[in-house]
Amino acid sequence: MFQLLGGPFVTGYLLYLGATSFQVGIVLAIPSMANMLQIVGALLIQRYSNRKLLFTLLCGTHRVLWVLTGAVPLMFPKEYGVTAYIVVCIAAFMGQAVGSVFWTSLIADMVPAKVRGRYFGIRNTILWAGGCIAIVAFGQILDRLPEPQGFHILYMVAAVCVVFDIFFFLKYPNRPFEKSGQQGTAAMLKVPFRHPPFVKSMLFISLWLFVQGISVPFFNYVMLDIMKLGYNWIAIATMTQNVAMMIGYSMWGNLNAKYRSKTLLFWTLPVIAAACMGWGLLPVLPDIPVLLLIHMLIGVGIGGFNQLMFNFVVGDTPKGERPMFIAVFYALTGFAGFMGPLLGGAVYRIVAHMPNWVQLFGISLAAGIVLLIVAVSIGSRVLLESTKWPRRPGAAGWRRGV
């Protein structure tokens, strides 16, 4: 479902609706923007501790609204189609953002810490294997059928996935919840900011996501709108990325059983930077091999980055205060992740009348160089430092190294 509605085909669907590069950037930034609401979820979880019920309601609403974006061309005139899509998506991802706090807290209690890295490596590998099947199948369908008909089939399949998704939500165990030891909203909000290693990591990751967002979310836009590749090639490139991501999940998950999440997180950064700089090979090498190399690198890099970032927040934060740590982390990084694609969309619009190479590889090459400089100059100092959580009097479990 996520590959059909939020993978490579969402850019094609938006272009079908008549979206500009700036509007594509807005849509790609919506999930990150909505993550700023996770602080609301962290406060609600202290009052409504039935995590299974709340995440089922909120995330289920997200799935239903998201699949309803397929009805936009049927319900709105063409000139309002993109605006309607954006409004529905914002409402959907607001529910997802708040609900994900309940889900993350629950899944962290369900999976023992000592196997968490390997577990999520296996879980994500299986998840992306399913995504690969969806991408290959619908790359063929969208290439062979007229756009409205192909997208109708895509959204009908996604609607079936929504029903199954909600059904499996209801099968989760409902583990008891350990509430925060802090009294009052202000006290809970202050806890994450009392830990300098966490704050420095959060600020660095926010900077990284901001710069990354200028380029990486627009890979499909460049292939579809600038290079004029068909959906079949987009599907092949994305499948290559997903296969690399699956291998990366397993590799990073196994390494995470031996090494700290923050240390491994640092080593994903040069891989992502190299993927962006790989666009600079287009003038000297054939397009398709270069695109496949780029997507292999971005699959290994982004897959590891997302998995290890999640493991860092879930595994290296105190259990009772974890929802607020999660919320603050994803609120700030979400804001950065929102601003990056927004700026990226504006940049692609500004350079539309410049020489073709600027859009084709210039922006991504420049972003990759900046990312590499940021990784070496700042990331190495923030993520490779050795620190420990201070103990809270009378509480265990704060001794994990960050």
Tab-separated table of C-alpha atoms in Angstrom:
chain	number	residue	atom	x	y	z
A	1	MET	CA	0.000	0.000	0.000
A	2	PHE	CA	2.793	2.432	0.880
A	3	GLN	CA	4.615	1.713	-2.374
A	4	LEU	CA	1.467	2.221	-4.439
A	5	LEU	CA	0.334	5.450	-2.792
A	6	GLY	CA	3.594	6.927	-1.573
A	7	GLY	CA	6.321	5.312	-3.687
A	8	PRO	CA	7.443	6.154	-7.203
A	9	PHE	CA	3.921	6.328	-8.592
A	10	VAL	CA	2.779	9.262	-6.449
A	11	THR	CA	4.902	11.614	-8.573
A	12	GLY	CA	3.301	10.244	-11.736
A	13	TYR	CA	-0.170	10.599	-10.229
A	14	LEU	CA	0.532	14.199	-9.235
A	15	LEU	CA	1.821	15.024	-12.728
A	16	TYR	CA	-1.352	13.419	-14.098
A	17	LEU	CA	-3.365	15.752	-11.849
A	18	GLY	CA	-1.382	18.697	-13.249
A	19	ALA	CA	1.022	19.386	-10.365
A	20	THR	CA	4.077	21.625	-10.698
A	21	SER	CA	7.486	20.734	-9.234
A	22	PHE	CA	6.732	23.014	-6.270
A	23	GLN	CA	3.419	21.231	-5.602
A	24	VAL	CA	5.180	17.863	-5.874
A	25	GLY	CA	7.622	19.142	-3.256
A	26	ILE	CA	4.736	20.097	-0.952
A	27	VAL	CA	3.192	16.629	-1.197
A	28	LEU	CA	6.521	14.897	-0.612
A	29	ALA	CA	7.035	17.078	2.460
A	30	ILE	CA	3.606	16.450	4.037
A	31	PRO	CA	4.578	13.318	6.056
A	32	SER	CA	7.537	15.145	7.576
A	33	MET	CA	5.459	18.243	8.283
A	34	ALA	CA	2.791	16.159	10.003
A	35	ASN	CA	5.431	14.582	12.246
A	36	MET	CA	5.563	17.861	14.154
A	37	LEU	CA	2.249	16.753	15.696
A	38	GLN	CA	3.905	13.805	17.409
A	39	ILE	CA	4.269	15.969	20.506
A	40	VAL	CA	0.463	15.925	20.700
A	41	GLY	CA	0.618	12.121	20.598
A	42	ALA	CA	3.223	12.047	23.375
A	43	LEU	CA	0.897	14.069	25.602
A	44	LEU	CA	-2.191	12.041	24.696
A	45	ILE	CA	-0.473	8.740	25.459
A	46	GLN	CA	-0.105	9.777	29.101
A	47	ARG	CA	-3.871	10.231	29.360
A	48	TYR	CA	-5.119	7.495	27.010
A	49	SER	CA	-2.798	4.569	27.637
A	50	ASN	CA	-4.743	2.077	25.473
A	51	ARG	CA	-2.106	2.272	22.760
A	52	LYS	CA	-3.585	-0.403	20.527
A	53	LEU	CA	-6.988	1.305	20.317
A	54	LEU	CA	-5.584	4.773	19.641
A	55	PHE	CA	-3.059	3.785	17.016
A	56	THR	CA	-5.669	1.608	15.263
A	57	LEU	CA	-8.132	4.516	15.107
A	58	LEU	CA	-5.601	7.155	14.081
A	59	CYS	CA	-3.506	5.103	11.667
A	60	GLY	CA	-6.627	3.436	10.275
A	61	THR	CA	-8.079	6.884	9.530
A	62	HIS	CA	-4.837	7.790	7.768
A	63	ARG	CA	-5.093	4.712	5.524
A	64	VAL	CA	-8.725	5.420	4.614
A	65	LEU	CA	-8.150	9.107	3.815
A	66	TRP	CA	-4.984	8.368	1.865
A	67	VAL	CA	-6.719	5.894	-0.427
A	68	LEU	CA	-9.549	8.405	-0.934
A	69	THR	CA	-7.100	10.665	-2.791
A	70	GLY	CA	-7.776	8.329	-5.694
A	71	ALA	CA	-11.261	9.818	-5.960
A	72	VAL	CA	-9.953	13.383	-6.414
A	73	PRO	CA	-10.289	13.425	-10.253
A	74	LEU	CA	-13.862	12.145	-9.912
A	75	MET	CA	-14.969	14.680	-7.298
A	76	PHE	CA	-13.175	17.926	-8.192
A	77	PRO	CA	-12.618	19.982	-11.350
A	78	LYS	CA	-9.127	19.586	-12.805
A	79	GLU	CA	-7.989	23.041	-11.657
A	80	TYR	CA	-8.695	22.092	-8.017
A	81	GLY	CA	-7.423	18.495	-8.180
A	82	VAL	CA	-3.926	19.047	-6.795
A	83	THR	CA	-5.187	21.346	-4.034
A	84	ALA	CA	-7.786	18.766	-2.994
A	85	TYR	CA	-5.133	16.034	-2.991
A	86	ILE	CA	-2.895	18.127	-0.734
A	87	VAL	CA	-5.711	18.911	1.720
A	88	VAL	CA	-6.771	15.257	2.040
A	89	CYS	CA	-3.144	14.153	2.431
A	90	ILE	CA	-2.532	16.690	5.200
A	91	ALA	CA	-5.569	15.400	7.117
A	92	ALA	CA	-4.464	11.785	6.587
A	93	PHE	CA	-0.894	12.262	7.748
A	94	MET	CA	-1.945	14.274	10.783
A	95	GLY	CA	-3.648	11.109	12.025
A	96	GLN	CA	-0.647	8.989	11.051
A	97	ALA	CA	1.783	11.273	12.916
A	98	VAL	CA	-0.137	11.205	16.190
A	99	GLY	CA	-0.927	7.504	15.892
A	100	SER	CA	2.688	6.583	15.197
A	101	VAL	CA	3.665	7.661	18.728
A	102	PHE	CA	1.303	5.018	20.130
A	103	TRP	CA	2.578	2.442	17.605
A	104	THR	CA	6.279	3.129	18.238
A	105	SER	CA	5.830	2.961	21.995
A	106	LEU	CA	3.892	-0.301	21.703
A	107	ILE	CA	6.279	-1.981	19.251
A	108	ALA	CA	9.260	-1.019	21.428
A	109	ASP	CA	7.652	-2.920	24.326
A	110	MET	CA	6.779	-5.879	22.095
A	111	VAL	CA	10.320	-6.442	20.765
A	112	PRO	CA	13.108	-7.143	23.298
A	113	ALA	CA	15.999	-4.678	23.099
A	114	LYS	CA	18.673	-7.339	22.526
A	115	VAL	CA	17.063	-8.560	19.276
A	116	ARG	CA	15.524	-5.255	18.157
A	117	GLY	CA	18.139	-4.411	15.524
A	118	ARG	CA	17.994	-7.833	13.888
A	119	TYR	CA	14.195	-8.023	14.216
A	120	PHE	CA	13.617	-4.750	12.378
A	121	GLY	CA	16.174	-5.771	9.766
A	122	ILE	CA	14.148	-8.917	9.022
A	123	ARG	CA	10.814	-7.104	9.297
A	124	ASN	CA	11.826	-4.348	6.907
A	125	THR	CA	13.319	-6.827	4.454
A	126	ILE	CA	9.988	-8.656	4.226
A	127	LEU	CA	8.104	-5.357	3.996
A	128	TRP	CA	10.211	-4.110	1.089
A	129	ALA	CA	9.994	-7.472	-0.666
A	130	GLY	CA	6.239	-6.929	-0.806
A	131	GLY	CA	6.885	-3.403	-2.030
A	132	CYS	CA	9.078	-4.721	-4.855
A	133	ILE	CA	6.281	-6.961	-6.097
A	134	ALA	CA	3.871	-4.011	-6.110
A	135	ILE	CA	6.314	-1.774	-7.976
A	136	VAL	CA	7.124	-4.320	-10.684
A	137	ALA	CA	3.461	-5.206	-11.254
A	138	PHE	CA	2.167	-1.650	-11.387
A	139	GLY	CA	5.109	-0.356	-13.408
A	140	GLN	CA	3.895	-2.702	-16.146
A	141	ILE	CA	0.225	-1.816	-15.629
A	142	LEU	CA	0.748	1.953	-15.737
A	143	ASP	CA	2.943	1.698	-18.833
A	144	ARG	CA	0.420	-0.414	-20.748
A	145	LEU	CA	-2.861	1.221	-19.741
A	146	PRO	CA	-4.063	4.814	-20.165
A	147	GLU	CA	-3.303	6.895	-17.058
A	148	PRO	CA	-6.830	7.150	-15.626
A	149	GLN	CA	-7.473	3.429	-16.013
A	150	GLY	CA	-4.087	2.408	-14.607
A	151	PHE	CA	-4.463	4.661	-11.577
A	152	HIS	CA	-8.007	3.374	-10.965
A	153	ILE	CA	-6.663	-0.176	-10.697
A	154	LEU	CA	-3.814	1.003	-8.456
A	155	TYR	CA	-6.180	2.678	-6.006
A	156	MET	CA	-8.600	-0.260	-5.953
A	157	VAL	CA	-5.767	-2.599	-4.934
A	158	ALA	CA	-4.625	-0.060	-2.334
A	159	ALA	CA	-8.172	0.035	-0.912
A	160	VAL	CA	-8.079	-3.743	-0.390
A	161	CYS	CA	-4.720	-3.338	1.364
A	162	VAL	CA	-6.284	-0.780	3.723
A	163	VAL	CA	-8.895	-3.292	4.865
A	164	PHE	CA	-6.230	-5.929	5.578
A	165	ASP	CA	-4.007	-3.359	7.286
A	166	ILE	CA	-6.691	-2.345	9.778
A	167	PHE	CA	-7.593	-5.995	10.342
A	168	PHE	CA	-4.003	-6.798	11.353
A	169	PHE	CA	-3.840	-3.707	13.567
A	170	LEU	CA	-6.585	-5.311	15.622
A	171	LYS	CA	-4.431	-8.439	16.078
A	172	TYR	CA	-1.683	-6.585	17.975
A	173	PRO	CA	-1.208	-7.456	21.655
A	174	ASN	CA	-2.096	-4.596	23.990
A	175	ARG	CA	0.871	-4.398	26.367
A	176	PRO	CA	0.585	-2.395	29.622
A	177	PHE	CA	1.990	1.122	29.368
A	178	GLU	CA	4.583	2.631	31.704
A	179	LYS	CA	3.710	6.301	32.178
A	180	SER	CA	6.160	9.150	32.532
A	181	GLY	CA	7.457	9.938	36.005
A	182	GLN	CA	7.208	13.663	35.250
A	183	GLN	CA	4.370	15.806	36.541
A	184	GLY	CA	2.805	18.206	34.043
A	185	THR	CA	3.247	18.962	30.345
A	186	ALA	CA	6.126	21.400	30.784
A	187	ALA	CA	8.157	18.929	32.831
A	188	MET	CA	7.680	16.175	30.238
A	189	LEU	CA	8.661	18.505	27.384
A	190	LYS	CA	11.875	19.502	29.142
A	191	VAL	CA	13.191	15.962	29.707
A	192	PRO	CA	14.653	15.321	26.200
A	193	PHE	CA	16.431	18.682	26.218
A	194	ARG	CA	18.288	17.807	29.441
A	195	HIS	CA	20.421	15.286	27.552
A	196	PRO	CA	23.024	17.040	25.359
A	197	PRO	CA	24.005	13.903	23.341
A	198	PHE	CA	20.387	13.387	22.329
A	199	VAL	CA	19.905	17.083	21.475
A	200	LYS	CA	23.093	17.246	19.399
A	201	SER	CA	22.153	14.093	17.499
A	202	MET	CA	18.650	15.441	16.896
A	203	LEU	CA	19.933	18.772	15.587
A	204	PHE	CA	22.469	17.119	13.302
A	205	ILE	CA	19.924	14.668	11.862
A	206	SER	CA	17.553	17.602	11.269
A	207	LEU	CA	20.254	19.434	9.305
A	208	TRP	CA	20.995	16.290	7.331
A	209	LEU	CA	17.334	15.672	6.453
A	210	PHE	CA	16.942	19.301	5.370
A	211	VAL	CA	19.809	19.123	2.853
A	212	GLN	CA	18.894	15.593	1.757
A	213	GLY	CA	15.297	16.691	1.152
A	214	ILE	CA	16.389	19.195	-1.499
A	215	SER	CA	17.479	16.387	-3.802
A	216	VAL	CA	16.543	12.800	-2.885
A	217	PRO	CA	12.711	13.119	-2.964
A	218	PHE	CA	12.961	14.524	-6.514
A	219	PHE	CA	14.774	11.575	-8.091
A	220	ASN	CA	11.510	10.266	-9.560
A	221	TYR	CA	10.477	13.755	-10.679
A	222	VAL	CA	13.738	14.136	-12.637
A	223	MET	CA	13.336	10.715	-14.254
A	224	LEU	CA	9.684	11.297	-15.185
A	225	ASP	CA	9.557	14.984	-16.088
A	226	ILE	CA	13.149	15.827	-17.113
A	227	MET	CA	14.444	12.555	-18.570
A	228	LYS	CA	10.969	11.498	-19.820
A	229	LEU	CA	11.430	7.875	-18.768
A	230	GLY	CA	8.404	5.561	-18.762
A	231	TYR	CA	6.806	4.037	-15.667
A	232	ASN	CA	8.445	0.705	-16.437
A	233	TRP	CA	11.948	2.183	-16.068
A	234	ILE	CA	10.857	4.048	-12.945
A	235	ALA	CA	9.642	0.732	-11.537
A	236	ILE	CA	12.933	-0.997	-12.413
A	237	ALA	CA	14.969	1.776	-10.778
A	238	THR	CA	12.776	1.742	-7.677
A	239	MET	CA	12.865	-2.053	-7.491
A	240	THR	CA	16.672	-1.871	-7.630
A	241	GLN	CA	16.533	0.584	-4.749
A	242	ASN	CA	14.199	-1.655	-2.770
A	243	VAL	CA	16.300	-4.787	-3.304
A	244	ALA	CA	19.366	-2.856	-2.158
A	245	MET	CA	17.328	-1.573	0.785
A	246	MET	CA	16.331	-5.118	1.717
A	247	ILE	CA	19.965	-6.253	1.647
A	248	GLY	CA	20.885	-3.144	3.613
A	249	TYR	CA	18.230	-3.782	6.255
A	250	SER	CA	19.649	-7.231	6.892
A	251	MET	CA	23.237	-5.988	6.864
A	252	TRP	CA	22.633	-2.988	9.147
A	253	GLY	CA	20.398	-5.086	11.422
A	254	ASN	CA	23.107	-7.700	11.956
A	255	LEU	CA	25.766	-5.033	12.517
A	256	ASN	CA	23.454	-3.309	14.994
A	257	ALA	CA	23.641	-6.411	17.187
A	258	LYS	CA	27.377	-5.639	17.650
A	259	TYR	CA	27.728	-1.873	17.237
A	260	ARG	CA	25.900	1.197	18.514
A	261	SER	CA	23.091	2.655	16.415
A	262	LYS	CA	24.737	6.087	16.343
A	263	THR	CA	28.050	4.709	15.073
A	264	LEU	CA	26.375	2.791	12.247
A	265	LEU	CA	24.137	5.773	11.514
A	266	PHE	CA	27.245	7.808	10.712
A	267	TRP	CA	28.439	5.261	8.140
A	268	THR	CA	25.178	5.506	6.208
A	269	LEU	CA	25.836	9.200	5.533
A	270	PRO	CA	28.638	8.873	2.918
A	271	VAL	CA	26.534	6.307	1.055
A	272	ILE	CA	23.612	8.753	0.742
A	273	ALA	CA	25.981	11.560	-0.292
A	274	ALA	CA	27.540	9.282	-2.932
A	275	ALA	CA	24.074	8.484	-4.334
A	276	CYS	CA	23.377	12.194	-4.850
A	277	MET	CA	26.805	12.828	-6.375
A	278	GLY	CA	26.224	9.839	-8.669
A	279	TRP	CA	23.952	12.012	-10.813
A	280	GLY	CA	27.133	13.774	-11.952
A	281	LEU	CA	28.061	10.627	-13.897
A	282	LEU	CA	25.197	11.101	-16.387
A	283	PRO	CA	27.220	13.219	-18.865
A	284	VAL	CA	29.972	10.585	-19.133
A	285	LEU	CA	28.215	7.222	-18.713
A	286	PRO	CA	25.005	5.642	-20.115
A	287	ASP	CA	21.874	6.794	-18.300
A	288	ILE	CA	20.393	3.472	-17.187
A	289	PRO	CA	23.517	1.991	-15.485
A	290	VAL	CA	24.045	5.305	-13.683
A	291	LEU	CA	20.437	5.407	-12.483
A	292	LEU	CA	20.646	1.821	-11.255
A	293	LEU	CA	23.869	2.599	-9.370
A	294	ILE	CA	22.283	5.688	-7.801
A	295	HIS	CA	19.263	3.704	-6.648
A	296	MET	CA	21.418	0.894	-5.255
A	297	LEU	CA	23.359	3.404	-3.175
A	298	ILE	CA	20.298	5.297	-2.005
A	299	GLY	CA	18.607	2.009	-1.079
A	300	VAL	CA	21.481	0.859	1.137
A	301	GLY	CA	21.985	4.353	2.572
A	302	ILE	CA	18.420	5.520	3.215
A	303	GLY	CA	17.329	2.062	4.379
A	304	GLY	CA	20.099	1.932	6.945
A	305	PHE	CA	19.633	5.565	7.943
A	306	ASN	CA	15.906	5.192	8.639
A	307	GLN	CA	16.268	1.868	10.449
A	308	LEU	CA	19.168	2.995	12.628
A	309	MET	CA	17.570	6.353	13.365
A	310	PHE	CA	14.479	4.503	14.594
A	311	ASN	CA	16.581	2.090	16.659
A	312	PHE	CA	18.500	4.999	18.164
A	313	VAL	CA	15.348	6.779	19.331
A	314	VAL	CA	13.587	3.621	20.519
A	315	GLY	CA	16.529	1.753	21.999
A	316	ASP	CA	18.708	4.502	23.407
A	317	THR	CA	16.084	6.467	25.328
A	318	PRO	CA	14.593	5.790	28.793
A	319	LYS	CA	11.434	3.677	28.630
A	320	GLY	CA	9.132	5.789	30.807
A	321	GLU	CA	9.985	8.999	28.928
A	322	ARG	CA	10.294	7.373	25.496
A	323	PRO	CA	7.069	8.780	23.959
A	324	MET	CA	8.235	12.359	24.595
A	325	PHE	CA	11.746	11.626	23.311
A	326	ILE	CA	10.195	10.124	20.179
A	327	ALA	CA	7.792	13.041	19.752
A	328	VAL	CA	10.389	15.780	20.208
A	329	PHE	CA	12.834	13.993	17.917
A	330	TYR	CA	10.356	13.477	15.093
A	331	ALA	CA	8.808	16.919	15.515
A	332	LEU	CA	12.121	18.687	14.945
A	333	THR	CA	13.432	16.312	12.281
A	334	GLY	CA	9.978	16.382	10.698
A	335	PHE	CA	10.114	20.163	10.386
A	336	ALA	CA	13.516	19.888	8.707
A	337	GLY	CA	12.224	17.079	6.489
A	338	PHE	CA	9.318	19.338	5.503
A	339	MET	CA	11.438	22.376	4.681
A	340	GLY	CA	13.926	20.393	2.560
A	341	PRO	CA	11.517	19.157	-0.157
A	342	LEU	CA	9.696	22.481	-0.023
A	343	LEU	CA	12.938	24.291	-0.834
A	344	GLY	CA	13.829	21.599	-3.365
A	345	GLY	CA	10.539	22.099	-5.213
A	346	ALA	CA	11.140	25.853	-5.298
A	347	VAL	CA	14.699	25.346	-6.582
A	348	TYR	CA	13.555	23.061	-9.400
A	349	ARG	CA	10.931	25.654	-10.364
A	350	ILE	CA	13.493	28.496	-10.336
A	351	VAL	CA	16.001	26.630	-12.529
A	352	ALA	CA	13.348	25.442	-15.009
A	353	HIS	CA	14.565	27.950	-17.627
A	354	MET	CA	18.264	27.307	-17.062
A	355	PRO	CA	20.288	24.774	-19.087
A	356	ASN	CA	18.847	21.277	-18.854
A	357	TRP	CA	21.877	19.882	-16.980
A	358	VAL	CA	21.084	22.015	-13.919
A	359	GLN	CA	17.837	20.134	-13.296
A	360	LEU	CA	19.146	16.836	-14.638
A	361	PHE	CA	22.149	16.443	-12.352
A	362	GLY	CA	23.368	19.843	-11.134
A	363	ILE	CA	21.098	20.150	-8.096
A	364	SER	CA	21.654	16.583	-6.889
A	365	LEU	CA	25.425	16.761	-7.447
A	366	ALA	CA	25.647	19.982	-5.424
A	367	ALA	CA	23.453	18.527	-2.650
A	368	GLY	CA	25.661	15.409	-2.509
A	369	ILE	CA	28.830	17.478	-2.110
A	370	VAL	CA	27.236	19.499	0.702
A	371	LEU	CA	26.042	16.294	2.400
A	372	LEU	CA	29.516	14.780	2.292
A	373	ILE	CA	31.029	17.928	3.828
A	374	VAL	CA	28.359	17.953	6.555
A	375	ALA	CA	28.946	14.248	7.307
A	376	VAL	CA	32.712	14.592	7.632
A	377	SER	CA	32.812	17.934	9.443
A	378	ILE	CA	29.832	17.656	11.804
A	379	GLY	CA	28.457	14.111	11.677
A	380	SER	CA	31.713	12.490	12.711
A	381	ARG	CA	31.890	14.613	15.874
A	382	VAL	CA	28.227	14.201	16.831
A	383	LEU	CA	27.562	10.540	16.022
A	384	LEU	CA	30.934	9.000	16.840
A	385	GLU	CA	31.288	10.514	20.297
A	386	SER	CA	31.008	8.081	23.215
A	387	THR	CA	28.462	9.131	25.835
A	388	LYS	CA	26.083	7.574	28.348
A	389	TRP	CA	22.685	8.499	29.701
A	390	PRO	CA	22.793	9.868	33.229
A	391	ARG	CA	20.873	7.778	35.695
A	392	ARG	CA	17.626	9.034	37.154
A	393	PRO	CA	17.577	8.440	40.894
A	394	GLY	CA	15.753	5.230	41.667
A	395	ALA	CA	15.310	4.210	38.043
A	396	ALA	CA	16.977	1.515	36.017
A	397	GLY	CA	17.400	1.363	32.292
A	398	TRP	CA	19.094	4.776	31.780
A	399	ARG	CA	22.543	3.313	31.398
A	400	ARG	CA	22.437	2.406	27.710
A	401	GLY	CA	25.120	4.161	25.703
A	402	VAL	CA	23.752	6.611	23.153
